[in-house]
């Protein structure tokens, strides 16, 4: 822990914005803003069932995860060319850099696209080119995590993995997303074992709406290194202890939890319970175009609602580097940059 001068509550939002941080839970298709959806529909000659950007935004009122997923997969339907994937990711990187995000590990859902006849090469080459340019133009490092859709079969996940293997050097990890309840991690035991043998990093969404049991099986059956969301762990003391002792990170997304009605308001979010239990928590935006905020919005609104202080800010930012899949040296350099921000902030 670095030592820093006390920071007044009025200055805290500025510190939250200015501190360097990594984002480890962002679905790139969830960064597609309505303006870009309409622009891509126009250039690809597609009709949308919404008159304009405002009526599409008005449809963003969700009662649970599935009601969001229905609109999210429909929105992703405008992505057709490599340039579409590039433009989507580039727009997100520009927005993230403005929030002092210095490293991103981003999810993509290839099955959403290959099911519509879009080639795996189109998806991965477009996203990868945007990652390369993000470093050159914005100084931001970015890596891709390919997710399997858990509402589909394990066989379909195996087929997706096969299609992606020619691009293995452009993917650092494998994740698991989509509708959680009824699709437990163990449904994907064999394909995750294969991915581990291939040398991929492994993560999975668990304990967003699903029970703590899904977090246990993500750890013990899939052998993931991080849990995405994981907030339901607060209902299982033994699990909290396991996460804390193993320094297994939870990539928590407060505005997502709010918009998908996991909590009635941000003040009810259980982030403080997770921090008090010593769990390595990080804050993330999940699907920022749909949930009303990018990373700094998540930080500022959550800190305000829960009265969190500068020490929590430091811990969360440091956790984001600790939990990343960066090399040790790079991770250390970013932590030093974080220390410097806190030491020189006034
Ligand atoms: N949960 C599960 N699947 C998702 C999410 C999420 O929050 N966002 C995009 N796909
Ligand atoms: Zn997610």
Short mmCIF file of C-alpha atoms and ligand atoms in Angstrom, two decimals:
data_model
loop_
_atom_site.label_atom_id
_atom_site.label_comp_id
_atom_site.label_asym_id
_atom_site.label_seq_id
_atom_site.Cartn_x
_atom_site.Cartn_y
_atom_site.Cartn_z
CA UNK A 1 0.00 0.00 0.00
CA UNK A 2 1.32 3.40 -0.96
CA UNK A 3 1.04 6.26 1.50
CA UNK A 4 -0.83 9.35 0.40
CA UNK A 5 -2.13 12.55 1.86
CA UNK A 6 -5.78 12.69 2.89
CA UNK A 7 -7.98 13.63 -0.05
CA UNK A 8 -11.15 15.64 0.45
CA UNK A 9 -14.46 14.13 -0.71
CA UNK A 10 -14.84 17.04 -3.15
CA UNK A 11 -11.55 16.15 -4.87
CA UNK A 12 -12.21 12.38 -4.95
CA UNK A 13 -14.06 12.31 -8.32
CA UNK A 14 -11.10 14.05 -9.97
CA UNK A 15 -8.71 11.48 -8.47
CA UNK A 16 -10.96 8.64 -9.67
CA UNK A 17 -10.91 10.07 -13.19
CA UNK A 18 -7.20 10.77 -13.23
CA UNK A 19 -5.84 7.53 -11.77
CA UNK A 20 -4.55 5.00 -14.34
CA UNK A 21 -6.60 1.82 -14.44
CA UNK A 22 -7.24 -1.36 -16.40
CA UNK A 23 -10.64 -2.48 -17.67
CA UNK A 24 -11.04 -6.29 -17.57
CA UNK A 25 -14.78 -6.75 -18.18
CA UNK A 26 -16.09 -5.02 -21.28
CA UNK A 27 -18.08 -6.76 -24.03
CA UNK A 28 -17.01 -4.89 -27.13
CA UNK A 29 -20.45 -5.40 -28.72
CA UNK A 30 -21.84 -3.68 -25.61
CA UNK A 31 -19.85 -0.53 -26.46
CA UNK A 32 -21.82 -0.03 -29.67
CA UNK A 33 -23.58 3.32 -29.18
CA UNK A 34 -26.96 3.89 -30.92
CA UNK A 35 -25.34 6.51 -33.21
CA UNK A 36 -22.88 3.87 -34.48
CA UNK A 37 -25.65 1.25 -34.78
CA UNK A 38 -27.58 3.62 -37.07
CA UNK A 39 -24.47 4.62 -39.05
CA UNK A 40 -23.54 0.96 -39.66
CA UNK A 41 -27.12 -0.02 -40.54
CA UNK A 42 -27.14 2.79 -43.12
CA UNK A 43 -23.83 1.87 -44.72
CA UNK A 44 -24.73 -1.84 -44.75
CA UNK A 45 -28.21 -1.23 -46.20
CA UNK A 46 -30.08 -2.65 -43.20
CA UNK A 47 -33.41 -1.56 -41.78
CA UNK A 48 -33.74 -1.15 -38.01
CA UNK A 49 -37.04 -1.57 -36.16
CA UNK A 50 -36.50 1.87 -34.54
CA UNK A 51 -37.22 5.26 -36.12
CA UNK A 52 -34.14 6.98 -34.72
CA UNK A 53 -31.37 6.98 -32.12
CA UNK A 54 -33.63 8.35 -29.40
CA UNK A 55 -36.31 5.68 -29.80
CA UNK A 56 -33.60 2.99 -29.71
CA UNK A 57 -32.20 4.50 -26.49
CA UNK A 58 -35.69 4.56 -24.99
CA UNK A 59 -35.82 0.76 -25.45
CA UNK A 60 -32.87 0.42 -23.04
CA UNK A 61 -34.99 -0.35 -19.98
CA UNK A 62 -34.23 -3.81 -18.69
CA UNK A 63 -35.84 -6.01 -16.05
CA UNK A 64 -33.15 -8.68 -15.99
CA UNK A 65 -30.16 -10.07 -17.92
CA UNK A 66 -32.23 -11.80 -20.63
CA UNK A 67 -34.25 -8.67 -21.50
CA UNK A 68 -30.94 -6.88 -22.07
CA UNK A 69 -29.39 -9.74 -24.08
CA UNK A 70 -32.31 -9.72 -26.56
CA UNK A 71 -31.61 -6.06 -27.47
CA UNK A 72 -27.83 -6.45 -27.28
CA UNK A 73 -27.75 -9.33 -29.81
CA UNK A 74 -30.12 -7.41 -32.10
CA UNK A 75 -27.84 -4.34 -31.97
CA UNK A 76 -24.79 -6.44 -32.84
CA UNK A 77 -26.63 -7.52 -36.01
CA UNK A 78 -25.46 -4.36 -37.83
CA UNK A 79 -21.80 -5.51 -37.69
CA UNK A 80 -20.88 -7.00 -41.06
CA UNK A 81 -17.46 -5.94 -42.33
CA UNK A 82 -13.96 -5.95 -40.82
CA UNK A 83 -14.17 -2.15 -40.82
CA UNK A 84 -17.35 -2.32 -38.70
CA UNK A 85 -15.53 -4.34 -36.03
CA UNK A 86 -12.54 -1.99 -36.25
CA UNK A 87 -14.69 1.14 -35.92
CA UNK A 88 -16.63 -0.26 -32.95
CA UNK A 89 -13.46 -1.15 -31.02
CA UNK A 90 -11.67 2.06 -32.00
CA UNK A 91 -14.56 4.19 -30.70
CA UNK A 92 -14.43 2.31 -27.39
CA UNK A 93 -10.63 2.70 -27.07
CA UNK A 94 -10.85 6.47 -27.64
CA UNK A 95 -13.55 6.69 -24.95
CA UNK A 96 -11.59 4.46 -22.55
CA UNK A 97 -8.36 6.43 -23.01
CA UNK A 98 -10.28 9.59 -22.03
CA UNK A 99 -11.04 7.81 -18.72
CA UNK A 100 -7.31 7.11 -18.19
CA UNK A 101 -7.78 3.43 -18.93
CA UNK A 102 -4.28 2.26 -19.86
CA UNK A 103 -4.97 -1.44 -20.44
CA UNK A 104 -8.04 -3.35 -21.65
CA UNK A 105 -8.88 -7.05 -21.82
CA UNK A 106 -12.01 -7.10 -23.93
CA UNK A 107 -14.61 -9.76 -24.59
CA UNK A 108 -16.06 -10.54 -27.97
CA UNK A 109 -18.90 -12.94 -28.85
CA UNK A 110 -18.00 -14.56 -32.21
CA UNK A 111 -21.06 -16.83 -32.27
CA UNK A 112 -23.33 -13.76 -32.45
CA UNK A 113 -21.63 -12.99 -35.76
CA UNK A 114 -20.74 -16.35 -37.29
CA UNK A 115 -24.41 -17.41 -36.88
CA UNK A 116 -25.28 -14.52 -39.27
CA UNK A 117 -22.70 -15.63 -41.85
CA UNK A 118 -19.94 -13.20 -40.79
CA UNK A 119 -16.54 -14.91 -40.97
CA UNK A 120 -14.32 -15.45 -37.92
CA UNK A 121 -11.50 -13.70 -39.82
CA UNK A 122 -13.68 -10.61 -40.31
CA UNK A 123 -14.40 -10.39 -36.58
CA UNK A 124 -10.92 -11.09 -35.22
CA UNK A 125 -8.91 -9.16 -37.82
CA UNK A 126 -11.06 -6.05 -37.35
CA UNK A 127 -10.80 -6.16 -33.56
CA UNK A 128 -7.09 -6.99 -33.60
CA UNK A 129 -6.25 -4.10 -35.95
CA UNK A 130 -8.06 -1.75 -33.57
CA UNK A 131 -6.01 -3.13 -30.64
CA UNK A 132 -2.76 -2.50 -32.54
CA UNK A 133 -3.80 1.06 -33.45
CA UNK A 134 -4.95 1.75 -29.87
CA UNK A 135 -1.39 1.22 -28.73
CA UNK A 136 0.17 3.29 -31.51
CA UNK A 137 -2.32 6.17 -31.35
CA UNK A 138 -3.47 6.17 -27.70
CA UNK A 139 -0.70 4.35 -25.80
CA UNK A 140 -3.31 1.89 -24.53
CA UNK A 141 -2.59 -1.85 -24.52
CA UNK A 142 -5.46 -4.17 -25.41
CA UNK A 143 -5.98 -7.91 -25.64
CA UNK A 144 -8.89 -10.08 -26.81
CA UNK A 145 -10.84 -12.65 -24.80
CA UNK A 146 -13.16 -14.84 -26.89
CA UNK A 147 -16.41 -15.79 -25.12
CA UNK A 148 -18.60 -18.81 -25.70
CA UNK A 149 -22.35 -18.19 -25.48
CA UNK A 150 -23.54 -20.40 -22.63
CA UNK A 151 -27.14 -20.66 -23.92
CA UNK A 152 -25.70 -22.60 -26.89
CA UNK A 153 -24.28 -26.13 -26.68
CA UNK A 154 -20.77 -27.22 -25.75
CA UNK A 155 -20.52 -28.76 -29.23
CA UNK A 156 -21.10 -25.32 -30.75
CA UNK A 157 -18.39 -23.91 -28.45
CA UNK A 158 -15.99 -26.59 -29.74
CA UNK A 159 -16.82 -25.60 -33.35
CA UNK A 160 -16.21 -21.94 -32.51
CA UNK A 161 -12.86 -22.80 -30.94
CA UNK A 162 -11.87 -24.72 -34.10
CA UNK A 163 -12.74 -21.71 -36.27
CA UNK A 164 -10.69 -19.40 -34.02
CA UNK A 165 -7.55 -21.53 -33.79
CA UNK A 166 -5.96 -20.05 -36.95
CA UNK A 167 -6.05 -16.73 -35.04
CA UNK A 168 -4.81 -18.11 -31.72
CA UNK A 169 -1.93 -15.60 -31.58
CA UNK A 170 -4.49 -12.76 -31.51
CA UNK A 171 -6.48 -14.11 -28.51
CA UNK A 172 -5.20 -14.22 -24.92
CA UNK A 173 -8.11 -15.86 -23.22
CA UNK A 174 -11.46 -17.62 -23.25
CA UNK A 175 -14.60 -16.51 -21.41
CA UNK A 176 -18.20 -17.59 -20.90
CA UNK A 177 -21.18 -15.23 -21.14
CA UNK A 178 -24.89 -14.86 -22.08
CA UNK A 179 -27.88 -16.18 -20.06
CA UNK A 180 -26.50 -17.61 -16.84
CA UNK A 181 -29.33 -19.29 -14.95
CA UNK A 182 -29.84 -22.85 -16.23
CA UNK A 183 -26.48 -22.82 -18.03
CA UNK A 184 -23.93 -23.65 -15.30
CA UNK A 185 -20.18 -23.51 -15.95
CA UNK A 186 -19.84 -27.32 -15.84
CA UNK A 187 -21.84 -27.51 -19.11
CA UNK A 188 -18.55 -26.36 -20.73
CA UNK A 189 -16.10 -28.54 -18.78
CA UNK A 190 -14.63 -30.33 -21.80
CA UNK A 191 -14.17 -27.32 -24.03
CA UNK A 192 -12.58 -25.30 -21.21
CA UNK A 193 -10.19 -28.21 -20.53
CA UNK A 194 -9.20 -28.11 -24.20
CA UNK A 195 -8.70 -24.31 -24.05
CA UNK A 196 -6.52 -24.67 -20.95
CA UNK A 197 -4.39 -27.31 -22.71
CA UNK A 198 -4.00 -24.88 -25.63
CA UNK A 199 -2.54 -22.30 -23.23
CA UNK A 200 -5.37 -19.76 -23.10
CA UNK A 201 -6.13 -17.76 -19.98
CA UNK A 202 -9.58 -18.69 -18.66
CA UNK A 203 -12.38 -16.57 -17.17
CA UNK A 204 -16.15 -17.04 -16.83
CA UNK A 205 -19.22 -15.02 -15.89
CA UNK A 206 -20.61 -16.54 -12.70
CA UNK A 207 -22.71 -15.29 -9.82
CA UNK A 208 -24.23 -12.34 -11.70
CA UNK A 209 -27.80 -13.69 -11.44
CA UNK A 210 -26.77 -17.30 -10.82
CA UNK A 211 -26.03 -18.85 -7.40
CA UNK A 212 -22.69 -19.11 -5.56
CA UNK A 213 -22.59 -22.78 -6.69
CA UNK A 214 -21.83 -21.53 -10.23
CA UNK A 215 -18.78 -19.65 -8.90
CA UNK A 216 -17.54 -22.81 -7.19
CA UNK A 217 -17.84 -24.85 -10.39
CA UNK A 218 -16.27 -22.10 -12.51
CA UNK A 219 -13.26 -22.40 -10.17
CA UNK A 220 -13.18 -26.15 -9.54
CA UNK A 221 -14.46 -27.56 -12.85
CA UNK A 222 -13.45 -24.92 -15.42
CA UNK A 223 -10.32 -23.78 -13.53
CA UNK A 224 -10.83 -20.13 -14.40
CA UNK A 225 -8.37 -17.48 -13.18
CA UNK A 226 -10.95 -14.70 -12.68
CA UNK A 227 -14.70 -14.57 -12.12
CA UNK A 228 -16.74 -12.03 -14.07
CA UNK A 229 -19.33 -10.36 -11.81
CA UNK A 230 -19.32 -12.85 -8.91
CA UNK A 231 -21.34 -10.54 -6.67
CA UNK A 232 -23.55 -13.43 -5.45
CA UNK A 233 -20.47 -14.71 -3.57
CA UNK A 234 -21.56 -12.49 -0.67
CA UNK A 235 -24.10 -15.20 0.22
CA UNK A 236 -21.40 -17.83 0.85
CA UNK A 237 -18.79 -17.12 3.55
CA UNK A 238 -16.61 -20.11 2.60
CA UNK A 239 -16.54 -18.90 -0.99
CA UNK A 240 -15.52 -15.38 0.04
CA UNK A 241 -12.67 -16.90 1.99
CA UNK A 242 -11.62 -19.05 -0.97
CA UNK A 243 -11.62 -16.03 -3.32
CA UNK A 244 -9.70 -13.84 -0.89
CA UNK A 245 -7.10 -16.47 0.02
CA UNK A 246 -6.55 -17.49 -3.61
CA UNK A 247 -6.47 -13.85 -4.75
CA UNK A 248 -9.03 -14.77 -7.40
CA UNK A 249 -10.37 -11.52 -8.79
CA UNK A 250 -14.01 -10.58 -9.31
CA UNK A 251 -14.60 -8.16 -12.19
CA UNK A 252 -17.56 -6.27 -10.75
CA UNK A 253 -19.77 -3.98 -12.89
CA UNK A 254 -21.91 -1.72 -10.66
CA UNK A 255 -23.91 0.18 -13.33
CA UNK A 256 -24.64 -3.12 -15.09
CA UNK A 257 -25.91 -4.61 -11.82
CA UNK A 258 -28.09 -1.55 -11.34
CA UNK A 259 -29.53 -1.56 -14.89
CA UNK A 260 -30.18 -5.33 -14.83
CA UNK A 261 -31.91 -5.03 -11.44
CA UNK A 262 -29.41 -7.16 -9.48
CA UNK A 263 -29.69 -4.31 -6.93
CA UNK A 264 -32.47 -1.72 -6.59
CA UNK A 265 -29.95 1.13 -6.30
CA UNK A 266 -26.17 1.63 -6.14
CA UNK A 267 -26.30 2.26 -2.39
CA UNK A 268 -27.46 -1.37 -2.00
CA UNK A 269 -24.51 -2.76 -3.97
CA UNK A 270 -22.48 -5.32 -1.99
CA UNK A 271 -19.07 -4.05 -3.16
CA UNK A 272 -18.19 -3.01 0.44
CA UNK A 273 -18.84 -6.58 1.67
CA UNK A 274 -16.47 -7.94 -1.00
CA UNK A 275 -13.77 -5.37 -0.17
CA UNK A 276 -14.11 -5.99 3.56
CA UNK A 277 -13.70 -9.74 2.96
CA UNK A 278 -10.37 -9.00 1.25
CA UNK A 279 -11.50 -10.14 -2.21
CA UNK A 280 -9.51 -8.76 -5.16
CA UNK A 281 -12.34 -6.72 -6.71
CA UNK A 282 -12.06 -4.60 -9.86
CA UNK A 283 -14.61 -2.13 -11.29
CA UNK A 284 -15.68 -2.39 -14.92
CA UNK A 285 -18.32 -1.13 -17.35
CA UNK A 286 -19.60 -4.45 -18.88
CA UNK A 287 -21.74 -2.96 -21.70
CA UNK A 288 -21.26 0.81 -21.39
CA UNK A 289 -23.46 1.84 -24.33
CA UNK A 290 -26.42 0.04 -22.76
CA UNK A 291 -25.87 0.64 -19.04
CA UNK A 292 -25.43 4.40 -19.03
CA UNK A 293 -21.76 4.78 -18.31
CA UNK A 294 -18.13 4.08 -19.10
CA UNK A 295 -15.52 3.18 -16.50
CA UNK A 296 -15.16 6.56 -14.77
CA UNK A 297 -18.96 6.84 -14.54
CA UNK A 298 -18.94 3.49 -12.72
CA UNK A 299 -16.23 4.72 -10.33
CA UNK A 300 -17.71 8.16 -9.62
CA UNK A 301 -21.32 7.03 -9.16
CA UNK A 302 -20.41 3.98 -7.06
CA UNK A 303 -18.04 5.91 -4.79
CA UNK A 304 -20.67 8.58 -4.25
CA UNK A 305 -23.49 6.10 -3.49
CA UNK A 306 -21.37 3.98 -1.13
CA UNK A 307 -19.25 6.76 0.44
CA UNK A 308 -16.02 5.05 -0.53
CA UNK A 309 -12.71 6.82 0.04
CA UNK A 310 -9.32 7.33 -1.62
CA UNK A 311 -7.92 4.16 -0.12
CA UNK A 312 -10.68 2.14 -1.83
CA UNK A 313 -9.86 3.98 -5.08
CA UNK A 314 -6.24 2.96 -4.77
CA UNK A 315 -7.08 -0.66 -3.95
CA UNK A 316 -9.52 -1.02 -6.87
CA UNK A 317 -7.11 0.51 -9.40
CA UNK A 318 -4.20 -1.57 -8.11
CA UNK A 319 -6.40 -4.70 -8.23
CA UNK A 320 -7.14 -4.00 -11.89
CA UNK A 321 -3.45 -4.34 -12.68
CA UNK A 322 -2.89 -7.29 -10.34
CA UNK A 323 -5.80 -9.20 -11.88
CA UNK A 324 -4.77 -8.48 -15.48
CA UNK A 325 -3.00 -10.95 -17.74
CA UNK A 326 -0.13 -8.48 -18.31
CA UNK A 327 3.47 -9.60 -17.87
CA UNK A 328 4.85 -9.04 -14.36
CA UNK A 329 7.20 -6.23 -15.41
CA UNK A 330 4.49 -4.25 -17.21
CA UNK A 331 2.12 -4.79 -14.31
CA UNK A 332 4.72 -3.44 -11.90
CA UNK A 333 5.33 -0.38 -14.11
CA UNK A 334 1.60 0.42 -14.15
CA UNK A 335 1.35 0.02 -10.38
CA UNK A 336 4.27 2.47 -10.04
CA UNK A 337 2.40 4.93 -12.28
CA UNK A 338 -0.62 4.53 -10.01
CA UNK A 339 1.50 5.19 -6.91
CA UNK A 340 2.89 8.31 -8.54
CA UNK A 341 -0.60 9.63 -9.31
CA UNK A 342 -1.59 9.27 -5.66
CA UNK A 343 1.66 10.72 -4.35
CA UNK A 344 1.48 13.84 -6.53
CA UNK A 345 -2.29 14.46 -6.41
CA UNK A 346 -3.32 17.61 -4.59
N1 LIG B 1 -23.80 -11.10 -18.57
C1 LIG B 1 -23.82 -12.15 -19.41
N2 LIG B 1 -23.60 -12.01 -20.70
C2 LIG B 1 -23.35 -10.80 -21.20
C3 LIG B 1 -23.33 -9.70 -20.39
C4 LIG B 1 -23.54 -9.86 -18.99
O1 LIG B 1 -23.52 -8.92 -18.18
N3 LIG B 1 -23.06 -8.64 -21.20
C5 LIG B 1 -22.92 -9.11 -22.44
N4 LIG B 1 -23.11 -10.43 -22.45
ZN1 LIG B 2 -20.31 -9.22 -18.77
#
